[in-house]
Amino acid sequence: MHSDSTPYDALLLVSFGGPEKPEDVVPFLENVTRGRGIPPERLVEVGQHYFGFGGRSPINDQNRALIEALQADFAAAGLELPIYWGNRNWEPYLAETLQQMADDGIKRAACFVTSAYSSYSGCRQYREDLARAVDAVPGAPELDRLRAYFNHPGFIEPVVDATLAALATFDPSTREQTRLVFVTHSIPDSMNAGSGPEGGAYVAQHTSAMDEVVERVRAETGHRYLHDLVFCSRSGPPQVPWLEPDVNDYLEEVAAAGSAPVVVIPFGFISDHMEVIYDLDTEAAATAERLGLPFARAATAGIDPRFVAMVRELVLERAATVRGEEPRKSAVGSLPACWDLCRPDCCPNPRAPQPALGQLG
């Protein structure tokens, strides 16, 4: 694919945001949970997670590293496209970034969201935030959100290699007993039911990605490992059903059935977010140690060159589509490449309808 990004004159990295220092933690969590009815005790609990790491989220530094890697990749490919960064919940906020883009004369930008799957919180909420930011900034650039990339080979291949590397840490005599534990962020059952144009896309996309990784691991090792999709980071009120099982409950079940080694694969996250370094590296690892389960955690995609190149490919793919061309859309597994534009009823806001960027109709 040629490095023609026309009509885009910038890339906007869109992310969740996180505190940079201890005094940021409470205001950040208030931003995240505003209007959601999260129990105060849960906020206190999550705040302690951040304080345990110096009050600083890893996500901002990971985004800085990704931007640096993207700049190098773009330059090597001859793609002259400036990269901006805006967050949903902390500085740099999206409206501030759009103002800078407008001041710089940016007219149209492609938006890469650091969430690979379809759901309200992982897709539409970002599009709502982008729509509000555009409305708040006179002369804001036109924005196009790039498609979800859960099944792009640039995302899947690093997960496969990370799984193989984690498996290799176990004794060869017990390796084939290992369970592959694919972990993603839990969401309310109702949010999953509304995700995607037909509903259920969040779990369906994760299942398709998981099955593809398992099959590729089988092709490399000659063994099909037992595997399951599990969840972490539930934050809603207890009376609201969320996707289960929780990773810690699942480890209890594995231990009860016999102390098999476990490889925990955080494929619901593109880098080592707080959910990874606390919920998995700290909490789940402690659960496994208590239960006597050999435990290894696979790496996230992070700045793997294949993942970085994927972002460039998505920009060029969407640019070609906007120009009226029909580019090949890379996708692996049981599901096709994701859609570019969302239907108005796709991943609905659970509280009230809100304008959202990039939808049909």
PDB file of C-alpha atoms in Angstrom, residues 236-342:
ATOM      1  CA  GLY A 236     -20.063  -1.533  38.657  1.00  0.00           C
ATOM      2  CA  PRO A 237     -22.590  -1.836  41.490  1.00  0.00           C
ATOM      3  CA  PRO A 238     -22.963  -5.422  42.723  1.00  0.00           C
ATOM      4  CA  GLN A 239     -26.604  -5.734  41.672  1.00  0.00           C
ATOM      5  CA  VAL A 240     -25.725  -5.177  37.991  1.00  0.00           C
ATOM      6  CA  PRO A 241     -24.600  -8.347  36.147  1.00  0.00           C
ATOM      7  CA  TRP A 242     -21.170  -8.082  34.540  1.00  0.00           C
ATOM      8  CA  LEU A 243     -19.297 -10.520  32.327  1.00  0.00           C
ATOM      9  CA  GLU A 244     -17.788 -13.428  34.271  1.00  0.00           C
ATOM     10  CA  PRO A 245     -15.793 -15.320  35.417  1.00  0.00           C
ATOM     11  CA  ASP A 246     -13.407 -12.981  37.168  1.00  0.00           C
ATOM     12  CA  VAL A 247      -9.809 -14.061  36.624  1.00  0.00           C
ATOM     13  CA  ASN A 248      -9.261 -14.758  40.335  1.00  0.00           C
ATOM     14  CA  ASP A 249     -12.401 -16.887  40.592  1.00  0.00           C
ATOM     15  CA  TYR A 250     -11.281 -18.749  37.492  1.00  0.00           C
ATOM     16  CA  LEU A 251      -7.883 -19.500  39.027  1.00  0.00           C
ATOM     17  CA  GLU A 252      -9.683 -20.941  42.054  1.00  0.00           C
ATOM     18  CA  GLU A 253     -11.547 -23.283  39.710  1.00  0.00           C
ATOM     19  CA  VAL A 254      -8.342 -24.339  37.963  1.00  0.00           C
ATOM     20  CA  ALA A 255      -6.701 -25.097  41.295  1.00  0.00           C
ATOM     21  CA  ALA A 256      -9.713 -27.117  42.436  1.00  0.00           C
ATOM     22  CA  ALA A 257      -9.421 -29.247  39.300  1.00  0.00           C
ATOM     23  CA  GLY A 258      -5.667 -29.790  39.746  1.00  0.00           C
ATOM     24  CA  SER A 259      -2.713 -27.412  39.884  1.00  0.00           C
ATOM     25  CA  ALA A 260      -2.123 -26.837  36.171  1.00  0.00           C
ATOM     26  CA  PRO A 261       0.266 -24.069  35.071  1.00  0.00           C
ATOM     27  CA  VAL A 262      -1.504 -20.971  33.729  1.00  0.00           C
ATOM     28  CA  VAL A 263      -0.434 -18.446  31.112  1.00  0.00           C
ATOM     29  CA  VAL A 264      -2.423 -15.248  31.594  1.00  0.00           C
ATOM     30  CA  ILE A 265      -2.806 -13.391  28.287  1.00  0.00           C
ATOM     31  CA  PRO A 266      -4.077  -9.787  28.620  1.00  0.00           C
ATOM     32  CA  PHE A 267      -5.254  -9.551  25.017  1.00  0.00           C
ATOM     33  CA  GLY A 268      -8.020  -7.130  25.962  1.00  0.00           C
ATOM     34  CA  PHE A 269      -5.357  -4.421  26.401  1.00  0.00           C
ATOM     35  CA  ILE A 270      -2.818  -3.090  23.911  1.00  0.00           C
ATOM     36  CA  SER A 271      -0.189  -2.253  26.555  1.00  0.00           C
ATOM     37  CA  ASP A 272       0.499  -2.705  30.263  1.00  0.00           C
ATOM     38  CA  HIS A 273      -2.328  -0.581  31.644  1.00  0.00           C
ATOM     39  CA  MET A 274      -3.133  -0.434  35.366  1.00  0.00           C
ATOM     40  CA  GLU A 275      -5.541  -3.337  34.797  1.00  0.00           C
ATOM     41  CA  VAL A 276      -2.554  -5.405  33.715  1.00  0.00           C
ATOM     42  CA  ILE A 277       0.081  -4.395  36.244  1.00  0.00           C
ATOM     43  CA  TYR A 278      -2.321  -4.453  39.206  1.00  0.00           C
ATOM     44  CA  ASP A 279      -5.197  -6.796  38.369  1.00  0.00           C
ATOM     45  CA  LEU A 280      -2.936  -9.405  36.766  1.00  0.00           C
ATOM     46  CA  ASP A 281       0.713  -8.889  37.744  1.00  0.00           C
ATOM     47  CA  THR A 282      -0.208  -8.103  41.348  1.00  0.00           C
ATOM     48  CA  GLU A 283      -3.611  -9.524  42.277  1.00  0.00           C
ATOM     49  CA  ALA A 284      -3.948 -12.544  39.961  1.00  0.00           C
ATOM     50  CA  ALA A 285      -0.300 -13.475  40.452  1.00  0.00           C
ATOM     51  CA  ALA A 286      -0.844 -13.434  44.224  1.00  0.00           C
ATOM     52  CA  THR A 287      -3.934 -15.617  43.826  1.00  0.00           C
ATOM     53  CA  ALA A 288      -1.975 -18.116  41.728  1.00  0.00           C
ATOM     54  CA  GLU A 289       0.857 -18.192  44.266  1.00  0.00           C
ATOM     55  CA  ARG A 290      -1.589 -18.816  47.124  1.00  0.00           C
ATOM     56  CA  LEU A 291      -3.173 -21.648  45.161  1.00  0.00           C
ATOM     57  CA  GLY A 292       0.129 -23.175  44.107  1.00  0.00           C
ATOM     58  CA  LEU A 293      -0.464 -22.576  40.404  1.00  0.00           C
ATOM     59  CA  PRO A 294       2.614 -21.999  38.239  1.00  0.00           C
ATOM     60  CA  PHE A 295       1.934 -18.587  36.688  1.00  0.00           C
ATOM     61  CA  ALA A 296       3.272 -16.657  33.697  1.00  0.00           C
ATOM     62  CA  ARG A 297       1.912 -13.490  32.142  1.00  0.00           C
ATOM     63  CA  ALA A 298       2.212 -12.931  28.396  1.00  0.00           C
ATOM     64  CA  ALA A 299       3.352  -9.517  27.201  1.00  0.00           C
ATOM     65  CA  THR A 300       0.998  -7.002  25.598  1.00  0.00           C
ATOM     66  CA  ALA A 301       1.522  -5.698  22.055  1.00  0.00           C
ATOM     67  CA  GLY A 302       2.939  -2.384  23.296  1.00  0.00           C
ATOM     68  CA  ILE A 303       5.324  -1.025  20.677  1.00  0.00           C
ATOM     69  CA  ASP A 304       5.953  -4.286  18.857  1.00  0.00           C
ATOM     70  CA  PRO A 305       6.951  -3.200  15.318  1.00  0.00           C
ATOM     71  CA  ARG A 306       4.076  -5.206  13.819  1.00  0.00           C
ATOM     72  CA  PHE A 307       1.553  -3.391  15.996  1.00  0.00           C
ATOM     73  CA  VAL A 308       3.094  -0.023  15.183  1.00  0.00           C
ATOM     74  CA  ALA A 309       3.029  -0.816  11.462  1.00  0.00           C
ATOM     75  CA  MET A 310      -0.627  -1.833  11.841  1.00  0.00           C
ATOM     76  CA  VAL A 311      -1.546   1.731  12.840  1.00  0.00           C
ATOM     77  CA  ARG A 312       0.082   3.081   9.693  1.00  0.00           C
ATOM     78  CA  GLU A 313      -1.712   0.458   7.601  1.00  0.00           C
ATOM     79  CA  LEU A 314      -5.069   1.408   9.137  1.00  0.00           C
ATOM     80  CA  VAL A 315      -4.469   5.076   8.327  1.00  0.00           C
ATOM     81  CA  LEU A 316      -3.589   4.320   4.710  1.00  0.00           C
ATOM     82  CA  GLU A 317      -6.467   1.853   4.384  1.00  0.00           C
ATOM     83  CA  ARG A 318      -9.029   4.386   5.583  1.00  0.00           C
ATOM     84  CA  ALA A 319      -7.510   7.164   3.488  1.00  0.00           C
ATOM     85  CA  ALA A 320      -7.840   4.997   0.400  1.00  0.00           C
ATOM     86  CA  THR A 321     -11.454   4.186   1.276  1.00  0.00           C
ATOM     87  CA  VAL A 322     -12.285   7.884   1.703  1.00  0.00           C
ATOM     88  CA  ARG A 323     -10.747   8.550  -1.721  1.00  0.00           C
ATOM     89  CA  GLY A 324     -13.182   6.042  -3.221  1.00  0.00           C
ATOM     90  CA  GLU A 325     -10.734   3.178  -3.610  1.00  0.00           C
ATOM     91  CA  GLU A 326     -11.230  -0.394  -2.386  1.00  0.00           C
ATOM     92  CA  PRO A 327      -8.160  -1.302  -0.328  1.00  0.00           C
ATOM     93  CA  ARG A 328      -7.569  -4.787   1.031  1.00  0.00           C
ATOM     94  CA  LYS A 329      -8.491  -4.846   4.719  1.00  0.00           C
ATOM     95  CA  SER A 330      -6.254  -7.200   6.653  1.00  0.00           C
ATOM     96  CA  ALA A 331      -8.064  -9.505   9.085  1.00  0.00           C
ATOM     97  CA  VAL A 332      -7.517 -12.999  10.453  1.00  0.00           C
ATOM     98  CA  GLY A 333      -9.766 -15.477  12.216  1.00  0.00           C
ATOM     99  CA  SER A 334     -13.469 -16.166  11.924  1.00  0.00           C
ATOM    100  CA  LEU A 335     -14.719 -12.574  11.596  1.00  0.00           C
ATOM    101  CA  PRO A 336     -14.222 -10.110   8.743  1.00  0.00           C
ATOM    102  CA  ALA A 337     -12.443  -6.780   9.061  1.00  0.00           C
ATOM    103  CA  CYS A 338     -14.473  -4.406  11.191  1.00  0.00           C
ATOM    104  CA  TRP A 339     -16.711  -1.719   9.748  1.00  0.00           C
ATOM    105  CA  ASP A 340     -15.537   1.884   9.278  1.00  0.00           C
ATOM    106  CA  LEU A 341     -18.804   3.609  10.185  1.00  0.00           C
ATOM    107  CA  CYS A 342     -21.191   2.583  12.957  1.00  0.00           C
TER     108      CYS A 342
END
